[in-house]
mmCIF file of C-alpha atoms in Angstrom:
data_model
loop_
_atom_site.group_PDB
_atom_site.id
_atom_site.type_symbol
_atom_site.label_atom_id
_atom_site.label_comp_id
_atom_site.label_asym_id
_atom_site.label_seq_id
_atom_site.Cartn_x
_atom_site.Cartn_y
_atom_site.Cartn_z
ATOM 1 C CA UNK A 1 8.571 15.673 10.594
ATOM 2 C CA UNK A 2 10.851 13.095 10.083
ATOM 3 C CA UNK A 3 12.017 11.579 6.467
ATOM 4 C CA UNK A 4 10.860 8.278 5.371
ATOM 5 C CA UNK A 5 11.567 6.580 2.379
ATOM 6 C CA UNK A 6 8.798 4.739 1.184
ATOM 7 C CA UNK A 7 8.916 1.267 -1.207
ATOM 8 C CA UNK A 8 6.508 0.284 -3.078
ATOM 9 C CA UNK A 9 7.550 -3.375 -4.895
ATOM 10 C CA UNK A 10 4.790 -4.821 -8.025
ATOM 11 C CA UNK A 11 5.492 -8.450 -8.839
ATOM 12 C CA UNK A 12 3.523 -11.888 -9.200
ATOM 13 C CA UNK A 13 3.178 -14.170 -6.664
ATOM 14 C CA UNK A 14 6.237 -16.749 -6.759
ATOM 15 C CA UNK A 15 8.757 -14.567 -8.209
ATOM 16 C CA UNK A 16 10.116 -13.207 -4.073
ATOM 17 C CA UNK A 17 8.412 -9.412 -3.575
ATOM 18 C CA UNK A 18 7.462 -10.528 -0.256
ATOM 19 C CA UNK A 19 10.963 -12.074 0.435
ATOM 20 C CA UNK A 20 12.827 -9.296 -0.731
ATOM 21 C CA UNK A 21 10.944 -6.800 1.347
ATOM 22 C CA UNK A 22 11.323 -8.855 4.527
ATOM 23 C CA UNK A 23 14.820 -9.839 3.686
ATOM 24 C CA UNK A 24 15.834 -5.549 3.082
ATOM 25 C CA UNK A 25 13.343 -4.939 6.173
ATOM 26 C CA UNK A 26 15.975 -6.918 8.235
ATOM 27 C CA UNK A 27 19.443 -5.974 6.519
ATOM 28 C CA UNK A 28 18.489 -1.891 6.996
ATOM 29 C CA UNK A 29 16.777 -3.026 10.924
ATOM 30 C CA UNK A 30 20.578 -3.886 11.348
ATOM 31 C CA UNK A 31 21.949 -0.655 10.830
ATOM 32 C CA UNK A 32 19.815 0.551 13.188
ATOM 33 C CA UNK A 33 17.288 2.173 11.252
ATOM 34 C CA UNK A 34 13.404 1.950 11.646
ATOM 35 C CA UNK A 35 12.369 -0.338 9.352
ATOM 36 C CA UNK A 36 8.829 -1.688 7.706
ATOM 37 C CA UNK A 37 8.997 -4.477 5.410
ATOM 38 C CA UNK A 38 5.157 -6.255 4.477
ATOM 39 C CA UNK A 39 2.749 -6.966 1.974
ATOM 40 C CA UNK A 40 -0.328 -6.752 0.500
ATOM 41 C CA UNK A 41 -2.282 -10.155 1.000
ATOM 42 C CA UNK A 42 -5.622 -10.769 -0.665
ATOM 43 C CA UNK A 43 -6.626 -13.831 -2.528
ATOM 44 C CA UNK A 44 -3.359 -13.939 -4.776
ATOM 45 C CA UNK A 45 -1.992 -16.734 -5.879
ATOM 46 C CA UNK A 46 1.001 -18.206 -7.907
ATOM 47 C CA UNK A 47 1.076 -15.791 -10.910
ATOM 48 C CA UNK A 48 -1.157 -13.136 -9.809
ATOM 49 C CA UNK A 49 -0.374 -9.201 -9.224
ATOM 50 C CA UNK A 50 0.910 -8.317 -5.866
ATOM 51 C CA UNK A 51 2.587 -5.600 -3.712
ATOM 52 C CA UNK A 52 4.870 -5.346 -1.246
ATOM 53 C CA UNK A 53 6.659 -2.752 0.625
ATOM 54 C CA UNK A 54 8.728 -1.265 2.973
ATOM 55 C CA UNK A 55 9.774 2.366 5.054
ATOM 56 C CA UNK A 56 12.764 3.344 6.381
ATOM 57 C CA UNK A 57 13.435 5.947 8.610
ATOM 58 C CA UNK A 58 16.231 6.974 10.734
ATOM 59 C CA UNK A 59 13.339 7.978 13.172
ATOM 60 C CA UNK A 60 10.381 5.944 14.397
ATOM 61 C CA UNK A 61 7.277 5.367 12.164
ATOM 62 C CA UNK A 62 4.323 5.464 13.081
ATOM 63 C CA UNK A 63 2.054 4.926 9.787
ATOM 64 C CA UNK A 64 1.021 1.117 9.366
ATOM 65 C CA UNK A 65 -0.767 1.424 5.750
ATOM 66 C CA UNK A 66 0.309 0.275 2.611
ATOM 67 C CA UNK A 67 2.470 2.449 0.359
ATOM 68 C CA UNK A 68 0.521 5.146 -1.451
ATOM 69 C CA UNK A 69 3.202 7.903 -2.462
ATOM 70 C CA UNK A 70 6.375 5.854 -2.653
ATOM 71 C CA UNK A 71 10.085 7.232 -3.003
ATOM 72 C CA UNK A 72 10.873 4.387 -5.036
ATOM 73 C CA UNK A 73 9.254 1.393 -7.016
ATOM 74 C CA UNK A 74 10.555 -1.732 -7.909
ATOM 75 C CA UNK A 75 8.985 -3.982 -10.511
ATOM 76 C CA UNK A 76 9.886 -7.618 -10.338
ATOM 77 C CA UNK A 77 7.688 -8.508 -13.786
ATOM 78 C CA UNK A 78 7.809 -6.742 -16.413
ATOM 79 C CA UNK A 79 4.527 -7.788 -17.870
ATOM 80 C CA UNK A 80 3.181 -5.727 -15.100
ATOM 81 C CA UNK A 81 3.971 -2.263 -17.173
ATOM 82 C CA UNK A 82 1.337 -0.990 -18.356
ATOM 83 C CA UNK A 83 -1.191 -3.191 -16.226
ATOM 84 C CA UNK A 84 -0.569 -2.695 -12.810
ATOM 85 C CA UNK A 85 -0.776 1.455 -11.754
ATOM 86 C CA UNK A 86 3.230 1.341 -11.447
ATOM 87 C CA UNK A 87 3.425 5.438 -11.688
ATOM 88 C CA UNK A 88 0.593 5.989 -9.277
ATOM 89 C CA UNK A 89 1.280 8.415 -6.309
ATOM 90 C CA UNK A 90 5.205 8.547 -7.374
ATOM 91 C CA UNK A 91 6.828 12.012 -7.054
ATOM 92 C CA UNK A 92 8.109 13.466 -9.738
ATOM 93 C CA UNK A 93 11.646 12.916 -8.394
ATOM 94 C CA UNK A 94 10.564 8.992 -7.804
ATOM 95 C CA UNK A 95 12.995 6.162 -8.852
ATOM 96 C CA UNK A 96 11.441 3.072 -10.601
ATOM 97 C CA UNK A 97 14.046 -0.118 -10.540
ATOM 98 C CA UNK A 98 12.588 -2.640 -13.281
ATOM 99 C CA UNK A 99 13.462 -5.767 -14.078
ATOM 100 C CA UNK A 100 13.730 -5.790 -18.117
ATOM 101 C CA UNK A 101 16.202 -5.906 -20.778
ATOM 102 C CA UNK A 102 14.779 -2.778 -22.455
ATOM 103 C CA UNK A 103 16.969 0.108 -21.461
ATOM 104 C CA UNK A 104 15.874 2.995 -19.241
ATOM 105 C CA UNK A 105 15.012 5.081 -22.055
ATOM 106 C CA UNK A 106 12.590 2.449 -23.641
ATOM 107 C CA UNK A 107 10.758 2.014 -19.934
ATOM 108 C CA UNK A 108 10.400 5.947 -19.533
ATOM 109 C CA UNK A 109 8.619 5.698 -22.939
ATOM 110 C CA UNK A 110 6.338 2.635 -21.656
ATOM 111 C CA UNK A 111 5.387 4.399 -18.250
ATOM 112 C CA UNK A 112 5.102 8.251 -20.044
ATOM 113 C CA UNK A 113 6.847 9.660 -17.663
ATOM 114 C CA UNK A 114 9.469 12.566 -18.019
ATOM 115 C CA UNK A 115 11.102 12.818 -14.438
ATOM 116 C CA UNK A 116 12.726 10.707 -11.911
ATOM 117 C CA UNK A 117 15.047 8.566 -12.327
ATOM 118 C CA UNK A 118 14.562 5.080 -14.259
ATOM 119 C CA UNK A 119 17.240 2.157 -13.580
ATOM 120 C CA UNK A 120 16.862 -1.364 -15.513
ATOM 121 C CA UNK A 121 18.370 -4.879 -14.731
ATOM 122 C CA UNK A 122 17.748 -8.461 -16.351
ATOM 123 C CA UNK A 123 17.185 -9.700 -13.549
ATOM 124 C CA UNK A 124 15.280 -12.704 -14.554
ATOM 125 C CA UNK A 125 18.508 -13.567 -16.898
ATOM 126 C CA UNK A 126 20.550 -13.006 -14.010
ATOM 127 C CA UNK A 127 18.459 -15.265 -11.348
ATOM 128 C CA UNK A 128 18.886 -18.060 -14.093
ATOM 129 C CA UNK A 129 22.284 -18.011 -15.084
ATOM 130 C CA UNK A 130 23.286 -17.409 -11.056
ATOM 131 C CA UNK A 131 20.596 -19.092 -9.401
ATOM 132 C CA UNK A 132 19.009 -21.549 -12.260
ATOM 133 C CA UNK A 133 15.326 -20.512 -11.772
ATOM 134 C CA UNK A 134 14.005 -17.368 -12.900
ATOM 135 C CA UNK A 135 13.573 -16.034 -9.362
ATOM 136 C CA UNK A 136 14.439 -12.384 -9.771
ATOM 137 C CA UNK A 137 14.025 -10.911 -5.839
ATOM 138 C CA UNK A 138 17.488 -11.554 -4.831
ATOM 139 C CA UNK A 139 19.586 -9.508 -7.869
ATOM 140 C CA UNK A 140 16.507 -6.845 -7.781
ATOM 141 C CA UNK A 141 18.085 -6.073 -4.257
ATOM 142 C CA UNK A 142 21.624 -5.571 -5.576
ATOM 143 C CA UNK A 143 20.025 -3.274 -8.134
ATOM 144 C CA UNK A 144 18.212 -1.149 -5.294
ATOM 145 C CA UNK A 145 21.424 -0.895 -3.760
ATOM 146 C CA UNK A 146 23.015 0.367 -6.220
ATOM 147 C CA UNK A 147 20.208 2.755 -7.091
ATOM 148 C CA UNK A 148 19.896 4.139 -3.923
ATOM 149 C CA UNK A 149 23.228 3.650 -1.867
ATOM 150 C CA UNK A 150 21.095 3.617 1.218
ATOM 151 C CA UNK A 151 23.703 0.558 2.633
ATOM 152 C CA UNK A 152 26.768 0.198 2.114
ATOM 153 C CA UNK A 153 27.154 -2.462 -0.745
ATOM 154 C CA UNK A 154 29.785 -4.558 1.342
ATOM 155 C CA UNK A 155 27.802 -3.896 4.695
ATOM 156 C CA UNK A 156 24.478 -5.248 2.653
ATOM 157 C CA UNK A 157 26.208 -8.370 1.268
ATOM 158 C CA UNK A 158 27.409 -9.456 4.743
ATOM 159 C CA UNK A 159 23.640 -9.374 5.979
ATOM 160 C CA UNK A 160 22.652 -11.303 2.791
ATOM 161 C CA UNK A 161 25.077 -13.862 3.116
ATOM 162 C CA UNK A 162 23.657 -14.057 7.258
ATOM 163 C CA UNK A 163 20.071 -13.869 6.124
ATOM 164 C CA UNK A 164 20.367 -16.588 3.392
ATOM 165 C CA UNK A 165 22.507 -18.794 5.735
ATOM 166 C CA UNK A 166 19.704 -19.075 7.989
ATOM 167 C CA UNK A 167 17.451 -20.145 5.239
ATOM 168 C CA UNK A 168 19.270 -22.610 3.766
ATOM 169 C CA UNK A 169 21.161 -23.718 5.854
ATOM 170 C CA UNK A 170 22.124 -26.937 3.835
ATOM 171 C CA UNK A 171 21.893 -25.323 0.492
ATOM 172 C CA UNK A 172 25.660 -23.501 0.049
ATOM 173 C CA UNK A 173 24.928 -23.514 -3.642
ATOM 174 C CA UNK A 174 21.934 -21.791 -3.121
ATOM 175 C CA UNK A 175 23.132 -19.177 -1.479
ATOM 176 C CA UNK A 176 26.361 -18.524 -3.346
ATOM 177 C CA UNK A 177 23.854 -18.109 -6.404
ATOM 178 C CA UNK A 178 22.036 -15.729 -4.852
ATOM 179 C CA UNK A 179 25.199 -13.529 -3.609
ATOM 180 C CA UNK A 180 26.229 -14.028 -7.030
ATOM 181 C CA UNK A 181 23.085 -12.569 -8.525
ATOM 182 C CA UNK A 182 23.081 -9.697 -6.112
ATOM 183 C CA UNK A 183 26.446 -8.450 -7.253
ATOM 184 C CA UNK A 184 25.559 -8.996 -10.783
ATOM 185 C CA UNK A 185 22.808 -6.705 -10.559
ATOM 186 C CA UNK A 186 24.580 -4.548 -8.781
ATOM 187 C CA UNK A 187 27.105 -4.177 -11.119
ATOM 188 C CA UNK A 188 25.236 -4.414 -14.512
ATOM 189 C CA UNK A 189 22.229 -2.095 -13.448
ATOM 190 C CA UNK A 190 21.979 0.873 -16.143
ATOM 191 C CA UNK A 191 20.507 4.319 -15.293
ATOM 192 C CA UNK A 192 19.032 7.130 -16.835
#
C-alpha cells in the first residue's frame, strides 16, 4: 500500500489554515505528487477552532475524509494547546510544528508527550514584523519545510512567489512580506 503523509493543521478562523493548505496542496501538485489540500467547514467563524488538512502521496489517493492519524500537525494558535485534541491519533513518531515562542521543550511539556519530534516558530512575530498583521499561515509553511524537507526550499519559494503573484497581483509589498516571512521561519524554526 502506498505511503501517504497525512496533515492535520488546528488554527482559528482568520489566521490562513485553509490558505496554507490549499496554497502547499498546489506547490507539492507541482512536483507531481498526489496532492489533497481541504478543510473542515462547519459553522466557524472569525476566531473560532478549525482544521484543515492535506495528503501527499507519490501514488494516487483514494481516501476523501478528514485527517484522523496524521504524520504531522501544525498549530497556527497557540491558545489552541491544551483545548483543541492536538495529540489525537498522532503516531508516536508524529511531528507537531507550533507557532509559539516557548521552545520545543516547554510545548512537549504542555502536550505530555515523550516522542516525535516537536519544532517551534514565532510565527505570529514573524507575520508582523514581515507582513504587518499577525497572519501566521505564510511563515508556518517555511517552518514545515524546513521540518520536513518534503520540497526543496528553493523549488517551494519559486511556487510561493507564483502562487502569491496570482493573488495579489497589485500588492508587490504584500507578497515580498510574505516570501520574507517564509524564509524567516524557515530559518529561525528550533527543533527538538
Amino acid at each position: 500500500m502506498a505511503k501517504v503523509l497525512e496533515i492535520r493543521w488546528h488554527a482559528r478562523g482568520g489566521q490562513g489554515a485553509k490558505t496554507a493548505a490549499l496554497m502547499l496542496a498546489e506547490s507539492v501538485a507541482e512536483m507531481g505528487k498526489y496532492v489533497q489540500g481541504f478543510p473542515e467547514y462547519g459553522p466557524e467563524r472569525m476566531g473560532a477552532p478549525i482544521l484543515a488538512f492535506n495528503r501527499i502521496s507519490d501514488e494516487p489517493i483514494f481516501v476523501h475524509s478528514n485527517v484522523t492519524n496524521p504524520n504531522i500537525v501544525i498549530v497556527l494558535d497557540p491558545t489552541l494547546l491544551g483545548k483543541a485534541k492536538i495529540t489525537d491519533g498522532v503516531p508516536e513518531d508524529g511531528i507537531y510544528i507550533i507557532n509559539t515562542a516557548k521552545t520545543p521543550q516547554e510545548i512537549r511539556k504542555i502536550l505530555g508527550i515523550t516522542t516525535g519530534k516537536i519544532f517551534t516558530i514565532d510565527a505570529t512575530q514573524i507575520s508582523i514584523e514581515t507582513i504587518g498583521r499577525p497572519i501566521p499561515n505564510t511563515p508556518m509553511m517555511g517552518a514545515f519545510i524546513r521540518a520536513t524537507g518534503i520540497i526543496p526550499f528553493e523549488t517551494f519559494m519559486e511556487h510561493m512567489k507564483e502562487q502569491l503573484g496570482k493573488k495579489f497581483k497589485s500588492k508587490s509589498e504584500v507578497i515580498e512580506g510574505n516570501l520574507k516571512a517564509i524564509e524567516r521561519a524557515y530559518m529561525e524554526v528550533k527543533s527538538e
